[in-house]
């Protein structure tokens, strides 16, 4: 086997090595070499993901990297499949992880114990979930990332965190059981757990087993919808995300996208490739839930008075938009949805980080922070050290407020930034999908534009409250390590707006590949033979 | 045997769901455990019910029809381990919540 074949497993192995290294070194807080090591691992992961991405998007046609684990031939062993969608999601995860890692290295990792191993475990679970081609393996990676996320929600401790984590864990345990029931039903009716093999075996299953299979798919879908934050299964989300430590919440911005990814992957593979009658299975449900999530999220955004809750509801808005883009079942719309998924993840992550920066600047919040510092045992020396690290950056207030404006424009989908381009791509594809726009098309457009308006109103109101009312006079002190990741994340969003043509084209091709599932199935079987 | 197993799964899942919806954290955790038993039995039953059949092939001339399906058994083992670990973790969070709030209500207040 040559080196190229092994690249599909590297995004899982690098964080695993990072976990091991951290555990061997022990929990040594405030040691610069531990920091360097962890930033190094995140950088390595970013490099590996970028290589995987370049391999997928640079190659002619659809080059799917298939990695049979333990060299077992495909339907019998577990297989990792890095196609374009997986590579895209892995790269997004790695970019976000790098930014969050830098941000947390400035200050946050000292708030509790074992931040770095948990963080790497989360990225490992995310990458594994995106790469795996096996349903049960997907369950295992889900559990891995959930276990890490439980630890991270609780990171630093505190009454509200524990209370939110209690709900979060209970909901996710129930979701895991639903996942298992769905997987078992699908195994019982098709006799396989490999996603490509399921797609291949589906036309051959007996008519009386068909109902069993669809029941399994529906139960599995509910488990994914819980993770994706779809109405009415999302009530855990705003509470959990708003009490989680800001860097953790920023990383969680991609966790709802795992649910979206799983639905997109399985639904397009299994149902969208069939006849028109089969393709309709669950489509109405996805659309209705998408509309409901978008509506609930948008109204929720309006009700928010604090930035952390606002960001959590924005996650719901993006979850609703993404559900709609899948449910519309058109390659062009899905392509726009993929573009939106990347942009919304990066922008939401940036907003959670920005919120923490603003918390330090705003006077009332600063007092709360001081109290919590006392509670959680940061010594005074560290406070002094913090003072040294943060410095007066010229035009700091301008940078922070510009970042906020950019996030607002992206989230509301206003021109000229990438949020607008994503929504525009989705709406224009929706109109050109059929000969004449249907009722669903008009609803689709109305929901996109309407939610954008509500988000804009709320962002403007919060922006006025923060920047014109509460911001203190005089110089503002910022840590370069904290503001830099935010700026970089937003610059990437801007870059995606500048290079929108080629990026959108690549996304649409990716969506095309998803909607014709045969090449994926063939690639998995061809690449999965023992070598 | 089908009826016995179906009844067992149904009773376990039903009691589990009832308990998960109760307001006390201890009831929730017992409910989750019961659901996990029901799910494990359910996965096992998806490999079709067989008695006196070994799951692992022996010999090269073995007929697969004489053997039980090993995959669900492997899945159940994994599910048990993961479920056990998650329940243990939940228990710790539950105790922490008890310590913070002073009561065992899932919302932290009666």
PDB file of N, CA and C in Angstrom, chain A residues 100 102-111 245-247 307-308 350-373 378 382-393 396-397 400 466-467 470-486:
ATOM      1  N   UNK A 100      -9.946  27.362  17.848  1.00  0.00           N
ATOM      2  CA  UNK A 100     -10.369  27.222  19.241  1.00  0.00           C
ATOM      3  C   UNK A 100      -9.178  26.872  20.128  1.00  0.00           C
ATOM      4  N   UNK A 102      -6.041  27.760  19.703  1.00  0.00           N
ATOM      5  CA  UNK A 102      -5.264  28.983  19.950  1.00  0.00           C
ATOM      6  C   UNK A 102      -5.969  29.856  20.981  1.00  0.00           C
ATOM      7  N   UNK A 103      -7.287  29.988  20.813  1.00  0.00           N
ATOM      8  CA  UNK A 103      -8.064  30.823  21.718  1.00  0.00           C
ATOM      9  C   UNK A 103      -7.970  30.299  23.153  1.00  0.00           C
ATOM     10  N   UNK A 104      -8.150  28.977  23.294  1.00  0.00           N
ATOM     11  CA  UNK A 104      -8.148  28.387  24.633  1.00  0.00           C
ATOM     12  C   UNK A 104      -6.764  28.437  25.259  1.00  0.00           C
ATOM     13  N   UNK A 105      -5.727  28.441  24.427  1.00  0.00           N
ATOM     14  CA  UNK A 105      -4.365  28.470  24.961  1.00  0.00           C
ATOM     15  C   UNK A 105      -4.055  29.783  25.664  1.00  0.00           C
ATOM     16  N   UNK A 106      -4.795  30.820  25.320  1.00  0.00           N
ATOM     17  CA  UNK A 106      -4.513  32.110  25.931  1.00  0.00           C
ATOM     18  C   UNK A 106      -4.874  32.102  27.409  1.00  0.00           C
ATOM     19  N   UNK A 107      -5.951  31.451  27.759  1.00  0.00           N
ATOM     20  CA  UNK A 107      -6.446  31.636  29.123  1.00  0.00           C
ATOM     21  C   UNK A 107      -7.308  30.465  29.587  1.00  0.00           C
ATOM     22  N   UNK A 108      -8.186  29.964  28.707  1.00  0.00           N
ATOM     23  CA  UNK A 108      -9.267  29.129  29.178  1.00  0.00           C
ATOM     24  C   UNK A 108      -8.830  27.772  29.705  1.00  0.00           C
ATOM     25  N   UNK A 109      -7.757  27.209  29.130  1.00  0.00           N
ATOM     26  CA  UNK A 109      -7.404  25.839  29.505  1.00  0.00           C
ATOM     27  C   UNK A 109      -7.009  25.734  30.963  1.00  0.00           C
ATOM     28  N   UNK A 110      -6.706  26.883  31.598  1.00  0.00           N
ATOM     29  CA  UNK A 110      -6.296  26.838  33.002  1.00  0.00           C
ATOM     30  C   UNK A 110      -7.483  26.787  33.950  1.00  0.00           C
ATOM     31  N   UNK A 111      -8.687  26.927  33.423  1.00  0.00           N
ATOM     32  CA  UNK A 111      -9.870  26.968  34.285  1.00  0.00           C
ATOM     33  C   UNK A 111     -10.217  25.637  34.935  1.00  0.00           C
ATOM     34  N   UNK A 245     -18.331  26.559  28.374  1.00  0.00           N
ATOM     35  CA  UNK A 245     -17.270  27.569  28.248  1.00  0.00           C
ATOM     36  C   UNK A 245     -17.162  28.036  26.790  1.00  0.00           C
ATOM     37  N   UNK A 246     -16.943  29.331  26.533  1.00  0.00           N
ATOM     38  CA  UNK A 246     -16.996  29.843  25.157  1.00  0.00           C
ATOM     39  C   UNK A 246     -16.168  29.073  24.126  1.00  0.00           C
ATOM     40  N   UNK A 247     -14.904  28.701  24.419  1.00  0.00           N
ATOM     41  CA  UNK A 247     -14.182  27.951  23.385  1.00  0.00           C
ATOM     42  C   UNK A 247     -14.858  26.613  23.085  1.00  0.00           C
ATOM     43  N   UNK A 307     -25.491  37.644  24.455  1.00  0.00           N
ATOM     44  CA  UNK A 307     -24.846  37.135  23.248  1.00  0.00           C
ATOM     45  C   UNK A 307     -24.746  35.620  23.215  1.00  0.00           C
ATOM     46  N   UNK A 308     -24.553  34.980  24.385  1.00  0.00           N
ATOM     47  CA  UNK A 308     -24.369  33.535  24.347  1.00  0.00           C
ATOM     48  C   UNK A 308     -25.652  32.827  23.911  1.00  0.00           C
ATOM     49  N   UNK A 350     -16.846  31.811  15.559  1.00  0.00           N
ATOM     50  CA  UNK A 350     -16.250  33.121  15.810  1.00  0.00           C
ATOM     51  C   UNK A 350     -17.107  33.935  16.769  1.00  0.00           C
ATOM     52  N   UNK A 351     -18.445  33.812  16.638  1.00  0.00           N
ATOM     53  CA  UNK A 351     -19.321  34.592  17.511  1.00  0.00           C
ATOM     54  C   UNK A 351     -19.189  34.153  18.968  1.00  0.00           C
ATOM     55  N   UNK A 352     -19.100  32.832  19.193  1.00  0.00           N
ATOM     56  CA  UNK A 352     -18.930  32.359  20.573  1.00  0.00           C
ATOM     57  C   UNK A 352     -17.616  32.873  21.159  1.00  0.00           C
ATOM     58  N   UNK A 353     -16.560  32.889  20.340  1.00  0.00           N
ATOM     59  CA  UNK A 353     -15.266  33.383  20.827  1.00  0.00           C
ATOM     60  C   UNK A 353     -15.330  34.893  21.077  1.00  0.00           C
ATOM     61  N   UNK A 354     -15.990  35.582  20.157  1.00  0.00           N
ATOM     62  CA  UNK A 354     -16.120  37.038  20.274  1.00  0.00           C
ATOM     63  C   UNK A 354     -16.875  37.408  21.542  1.00  0.00           C
ATOM     64  N   UNK A 355     -17.876  36.585  21.853  1.00  0.00           N
ATOM     65  CA  UNK A 355     -18.682  36.832  23.051  1.00  0.00           C
ATOM     66  C   UNK A 355     -17.791  36.814  24.294  1.00  0.00           C
ATOM     67  N   UNK A 356     -16.836  35.882  24.315  1.00  0.00           N
ATOM     68  CA  UNK A 356     -15.956  35.805  25.478  1.00  0.00           C
ATOM     69  C   UNK A 356     -15.051  37.031  25.558  1.00  0.00           C
ATOM     70  N   UNK A 357     -14.588  37.490  24.394  1.00  0.00           N
ATOM     71  CA  UNK A 357     -13.747  38.692  24.374  1.00  0.00           C
ATOM     72  C   UNK A 357     -14.544  39.888  24.881  1.00  0.00           C
ATOM     73  N   UNK A 358     -15.793  39.999  24.412  1.00  0.00           N
ATOM     74  CA  UNK A 358     -16.633  41.122  24.848  1.00  0.00           C
ATOM     75  C   UNK A 358     -16.916  41.045  26.342  1.00  0.00           C
ATOM     76  N   UNK A 359     -17.098  39.819  26.845  1.00  0.00           N
ATOM     77  CA  UNK A 359     -17.338  39.653  28.278  1.00  0.00           C
ATOM     78  C   UNK A 359     -16.210  40.253  29.096  1.00  0.00           C
ATOM     79  N   UNK A 360     -14.985  40.130  28.568  1.00  0.00           N
ATOM     80  CA  UNK A 360     -13.852  40.678  29.318  1.00  0.00           C
ATOM     81  C   UNK A 360     -13.819  42.194  29.244  1.00  0.00           C
ATOM     82  N   UNK A 361     -14.327  42.745  28.141  1.00  0.00           N
ATOM     83  CA  UNK A 361     -14.254  44.195  27.963  1.00  0.00           C
ATOM     84  C   UNK A 361     -15.350  44.909  28.733  1.00  0.00           C
ATOM     85  N   UNK A 362     -16.552  44.324  28.673  1.00  0.00           N
ATOM     86  CA  UNK A 362     -17.699  45.017  29.253  1.00  0.00           C
ATOM     87  C   UNK A 362     -17.564  45.072  30.762  1.00  0.00           C
ATOM     88  N   UNK A 363     -17.843  46.242  31.363  1.00  0.00           N
ATOM     89  CA  UNK A 363     -17.589  46.430  32.785  1.00  0.00           C
ATOM     90  C   UNK A 363     -18.371  45.486  33.690  1.00  0.00           C
ATOM     91  N   UNK A 364     -19.676  45.338  33.467  1.00  0.00           N
ATOM     92  CA  UNK A 364     -20.456  44.517  34.398  1.00  0.00           C
ATOM     93  C   UNK A 364     -20.018  43.068  34.317  1.00  0.00           C
ATOM     94  N   UNK A 365     -19.734  42.637  33.105  1.00  0.00           N
ATOM     95  CA  UNK A 365     -19.315  41.252  32.930  1.00  0.00           C
ATOM     96  C   UNK A 365     -17.965  41.010  33.585  1.00  0.00           C
ATOM     97  N   UNK A 366     -17.125  42.034  33.547  1.00  0.00           N
ATOM     98  CA  UNK A 366     -15.794  41.878  34.104  1.00  0.00           C
ATOM     99  C   UNK A 366     -15.870  41.555  35.591  1.00  0.00           C
ATOM    100  N   UNK A 367     -16.850  42.154  36.262  1.00  0.00           N
ATOM    101  CA  UNK A 367     -16.982  41.867  37.687  1.00  0.00           C
ATOM    102  C   UNK A 367     -17.401  40.422  37.911  1.00  0.00           C
ATOM    103  N   UNK A 368     -18.338  39.965  37.102  1.00  0.00           N
ATOM    104  CA  UNK A 368     -18.772  38.577  37.219  1.00  0.00           C
ATOM    105  C   UNK A 368     -17.587  37.655  37.002  1.00  0.00           C
ATOM    106  N   UNK A 369     -16.763  38.018  36.016  1.00  0.00           N
ATOM    107  CA  UNK A 369     -15.601  37.204  35.711  1.00  0.00           C
ATOM    108  C   UNK A 369     -14.662  37.146  36.904  1.00  0.00           C
ATOM    109  N   UNK A 370     -14.478  38.288  37.555  1.00  0.00           N
ATOM    110  CA  UNK A 370     -13.594  38.324  38.705  1.00  0.00           C
ATOM    111  C   UNK A 370     -14.117  37.412  39.800  1.00  0.00           C
ATOM    112  N   UNK A 371     -15.438  37.439  40.016  1.00  0.00           N
ATOM    113  CA  UNK A 371     -16.037  36.574  41.030  1.00  0.00           C
ATOM    114  C   UNK A 371     -15.799  35.120  40.681  1.00  0.00           C
ATOM    115  N   UNK A 372     -16.005  34.772  39.390  1.00  0.00           N
ATOM    116  CA  UNK A 372     -15.867  33.379  39.026  1.00  0.00           C
ATOM    117  C   UNK A 372     -14.404  32.962  39.111  1.00  0.00           C
ATOM    118  N   UNK A 373     -13.503  33.891  38.833  1.00  0.00           N
ATOM    119  CA  UNK A 373     -12.085  33.564  38.973  1.00  0.00           C
ATOM    120  C   UNK A 373     -11.780  33.191  40.416  1.00  0.00           C
ATOM    121  N   UNK A 378      -8.382  30.549  40.448  1.00  0.00           N
ATOM    122  CA  UNK A 378      -7.237  31.127  39.755  1.00  0.00           C
ATOM    123  C   UNK A 378      -6.516  32.033  40.747  1.00  0.00           C
ATOM    124  N   UNK A 382      -1.762  34.784  38.545  1.00  0.00           N
ATOM    125  CA  UNK A 382      -2.217  34.548  37.177  1.00  0.00           C
ATOM    126  C   UNK A 382      -2.993  35.756  36.657  1.00  0.00           C
ATOM    127  N   UNK A 383      -3.693  36.393  37.557  1.00  0.00           N
ATOM    128  CA  UNK A 383      -4.399  37.597  37.143  1.00  0.00           C
ATOM    129  C   UNK A 383      -3.408  38.649  36.666  1.00  0.00           C
ATOM    130  N   UNK A 384      -2.313  38.769  37.446  1.00  0.00           N
ATOM    131  CA  UNK A 384      -1.293  39.745  37.043  1.00  0.00           C
ATOM    132  C   UNK A 384      -0.706  39.377  35.685  1.00  0.00           C
ATOM    133  N   UNK A 385      -0.468  38.075  35.553  1.00  0.00           N
ATOM    134  CA  UNK A 385       0.091  37.601  34.287  1.00  0.00           C
ATOM    135  C   UNK A 385      -0.853  37.925  33.139  1.00  0.00           C
ATOM    136  N   UNK A 386      -2.156  37.763  33.426  1.00  0.00           N
ATOM    137  CA  UNK A 386      -3.148  38.092  32.401  1.00  0.00           C
ATOM    138  C   UNK A 386      -3.008  39.547  31.972  1.00  0.00           C
ATOM    139  N   UNK A 387      -2.794  40.391  32.959  1.00  0.00           N
ATOM    140  CA  UNK A 387      -2.668  41.809  32.645  1.00  0.00           C
ATOM    141  C   UNK A 387      -1.493  42.050  31.704  1.00  0.00           C
ATOM    142  N   UNK A 388      -0.409  41.286  31.940  1.00  0.00           N
ATOM    143  CA  UNK A 388       0.753  41.477  31.086  1.00  0.00           C
ATOM    144  C   UNK A 388       0.476  40.995  29.665  1.00  0.00           C
ATOM    145  N   UNK A 389      -0.195  39.844  29.592  1.00  0.00           N
ATOM    146  CA  UNK A 389      -0.407  39.251  28.275  1.00  0.00           C
ATOM    147  C   UNK A 389      -1.301  40.130  27.430  1.00  0.00           C
ATOM    148  N   UNK A 390      -2.395  40.614  28.041  1.00  0.00           N
ATOM    149  CA  UNK A 390      -3.285  41.456  27.259  1.00  0.00           C
ATOM    150  C   UNK A 390      -2.628  42.806  27.075  1.00  0.00           C
ATOM    151  N   UNK A 391      -2.754  43.362  25.892  1.00  0.00           N
ATOM    152  CA  UNK A 391      -2.141  44.670  25.699  1.00  0.00           C
ATOM    153  C   UNK A 391      -3.086  45.567  24.924  1.00  0.00           C
ATOM    154  N   UNK A 392      -2.769  46.839  24.989  1.00  0.00           N
ATOM    155  CA  UNK A 392      -3.615  47.809  24.314  1.00  0.00           C
ATOM    156  C   UNK A 392      -3.286  47.795  22.837  1.00  0.00           C
ATOM    157  N   UNK A 393      -4.210  47.306  22.056  1.00  0.00           N
ATOM    158  CA  UNK A 393      -4.001  47.263  20.618  1.00  0.00           C
ATOM    159  C   UNK A 393      -4.648  48.505  20.024  1.00  0.00           C
ATOM    160  N   UNK A 396      -8.538  48.746  18.892  1.00  0.00           N
ATOM    161  CA  UNK A 396      -9.072  47.461  19.337  1.00  0.00           C
ATOM    162  C   UNK A 396     -10.590  47.443  19.245  1.00  0.00           C
ATOM    163  N   UNK A 397     -11.197  48.551  19.671  1.00  0.00           N
ATOM    164  CA  UNK A 397     -12.662  48.600  19.645  1.00  0.00           C
ATOM    165  C   UNK A 397     -13.172  48.447  18.220  1.00  0.00           C
ATOM    166  N   UNK A 400     -12.965  44.729  17.169  1.00  0.00           N
ATOM    167  CA  UNK A 400     -14.009  43.905  17.775  1.00  0.00           C
ATOM    168  C   UNK A 400     -15.365  44.194  17.140  1.00  0.00           C
ATOM    169  N   UNK A 466     -24.356  46.634  22.876  1.00  0.00           N
ATOM    170  CA  UNK A 466     -22.984  46.361  23.298  1.00  0.00           C
ATOM    171  C   UNK A 466     -22.060  47.514  22.943  1.00  0.00           C
ATOM    172  N   UNK A 467     -22.089  47.919  21.665  1.00  0.00           N
ATOM    173  CA  UNK A 467     -21.020  48.800  21.204  1.00  0.00           C
ATOM    174  C   UNK A 467     -21.329  50.276  21.420  1.00  0.00           C
ATOM    175  N   UNK A 470     -22.817  50.069  26.086  1.00  0.00           N
ATOM    176  CA  UNK A 470     -22.081  49.549  27.242  1.00  0.00           C
ATOM    177  C   UNK A 470     -20.568  49.621  27.123  1.00  0.00           C
ATOM    178  N   UNK A 471     -20.015  49.839  25.935  1.00  0.00           N
ATOM    179  CA  UNK A 471     -18.571  49.758  25.797  1.00  0.00           C
ATOM    180  C   UNK A 471     -17.912  50.890  26.576  1.00  0.00           C
ATOM    181  N   UNK A 472     -16.924  50.553  27.428  1.00  0.00           N
ATOM    182  CA  UNK A 472     -16.304  51.589  28.252  1.00  0.00           C
ATOM    183  C   UNK A 472     -15.498  52.569  27.419  1.00  0.00           C
ATOM    184  N   UNK A 473     -15.326  53.777  27.990  1.00  0.00           N
ATOM    185  CA  UNK A 473     -14.516  54.792  27.307  1.00  0.00           C
ATOM    186  C   UNK A 473     -13.049  54.400  27.366  1.00  0.00           C
ATOM    187  N   UNK A 474     -12.267  54.990  26.477  1.00  0.00           N
ATOM    188  CA  UNK A 474     -10.822  54.815  26.555  1.00  0.00           C
ATOM    189  C   UNK A 474     -10.325  53.553  25.870  1.00  0.00           C
ATOM    190  N   UNK A 475      -9.066  53.199  26.181  1.00  0.00           N
ATOM    191  CA  UNK A 475      -8.432  52.076  25.493  1.00  0.00           C
ATOM    192  C   UNK A 475      -9.002  50.749  25.950  1.00  0.00           C
ATOM    193  N   UNK A 476      -8.993  49.822  25.032  1.00  0.00           N
ATOM    194  CA  UNK A 476      -9.470  48.484  25.337  1.00  0.00           C
ATOM    195  C   UNK A 476      -8.284  47.542  25.273  1.00  0.00           C
ATOM    196  N   UNK A 477      -8.213  46.644  26.259  1.00  0.00           N
ATOM    197  CA  UNK A 477      -7.102  45.690  26.261  1.00  0.00           C
ATOM    198  C   UNK A 477      -7.577  44.354  25.709  1.00  0.00           C
ATOM    199  N   UNK A 478      -6.820  43.830  24.771  1.00  0.00           N
ATOM    200  CA  UNK A 478      -7.164  42.547  24.163  1.00  0.00           C
ATOM    201  C   UNK A 478      -5.952  41.640  24.218  1.00  0.00           C
ATOM    202  N   UNK A 479      -6.207  40.334  24.252  1.00  0.00           N
ATOM    203  CA  UNK A 479      -5.094  39.402  24.083  1.00  0.00           C
ATOM    204  C   UNK A 479      -4.981  39.081  22.599  1.00  0.00           C
ATOM    205  N   UNK A 480      -3.808  39.248  22.024  1.00  0.00           N
ATOM    206  CA  UNK A 480      -3.660  38.932  20.590  1.00  0.00           C
ATOM    207  C   UNK A 480      -4.037  37.481  20.299  1.00  0.00           C
ATOM    208  N   UNK A 481      -3.694  36.569  21.236  1.00  0.00           N
ATOM    209  CA  UNK A 481      -3.996  35.149  21.039  1.00  0.00           C
ATOM    210  C   UNK A 481      -5.500  34.899  20.966  1.00  0.00           C
ATOM    211  N   UNK A 482      -6.292  35.811  21.558  1.00  0.00           N
ATOM    212  CA  UNK A 482      -7.731  35.579  21.562  1.00  0.00           C
ATOM    213  C   UNK A 482      -8.422  36.235  20.382  1.00  0.00           C
ATOM    214  N   UNK A 483      -7.976  37.428  20.017  1.00  0.00           N
ATOM    215  CA  UNK A 483      -8.666  38.108  18.921  1.00  0.00           C
ATOM    216  C   UNK A 483      -8.220  37.542  17.570  1.00  0.00           C
ATOM    217  N   UNK A 484      -6.967  37.048  17.503  1.00  0.00           N
ATOM    218  CA  UNK A 484      -6.460  36.563  16.209  1.00  0.00           C
ATOM    219  C   UNK A 484      -7.309  35.419  15.630  1.00  0.00           C
ATOM    220  N   UNK A 485      -7.654  34.367  16.437  1.00  0.00           N
ATOM    221  CA  UNK A 485      -8.463  33.289  15.842  1.00  0.00           C
ATOM    222  C   UNK A 485      -9.798  33.783  15.297  1.00  0.00           C
ATOM    223  N   UNK A 486     -10.421  34.740  16.021  1.00  0.00           N
ATOM    224  CA  UNK A 486     -11.710  35.263  15.554  1.00  0.00           C
ATOM    225  C   UNK A 486     -11.533  35.931  14.198  1.00  0.00           C
TER     226      UNK A 486
END
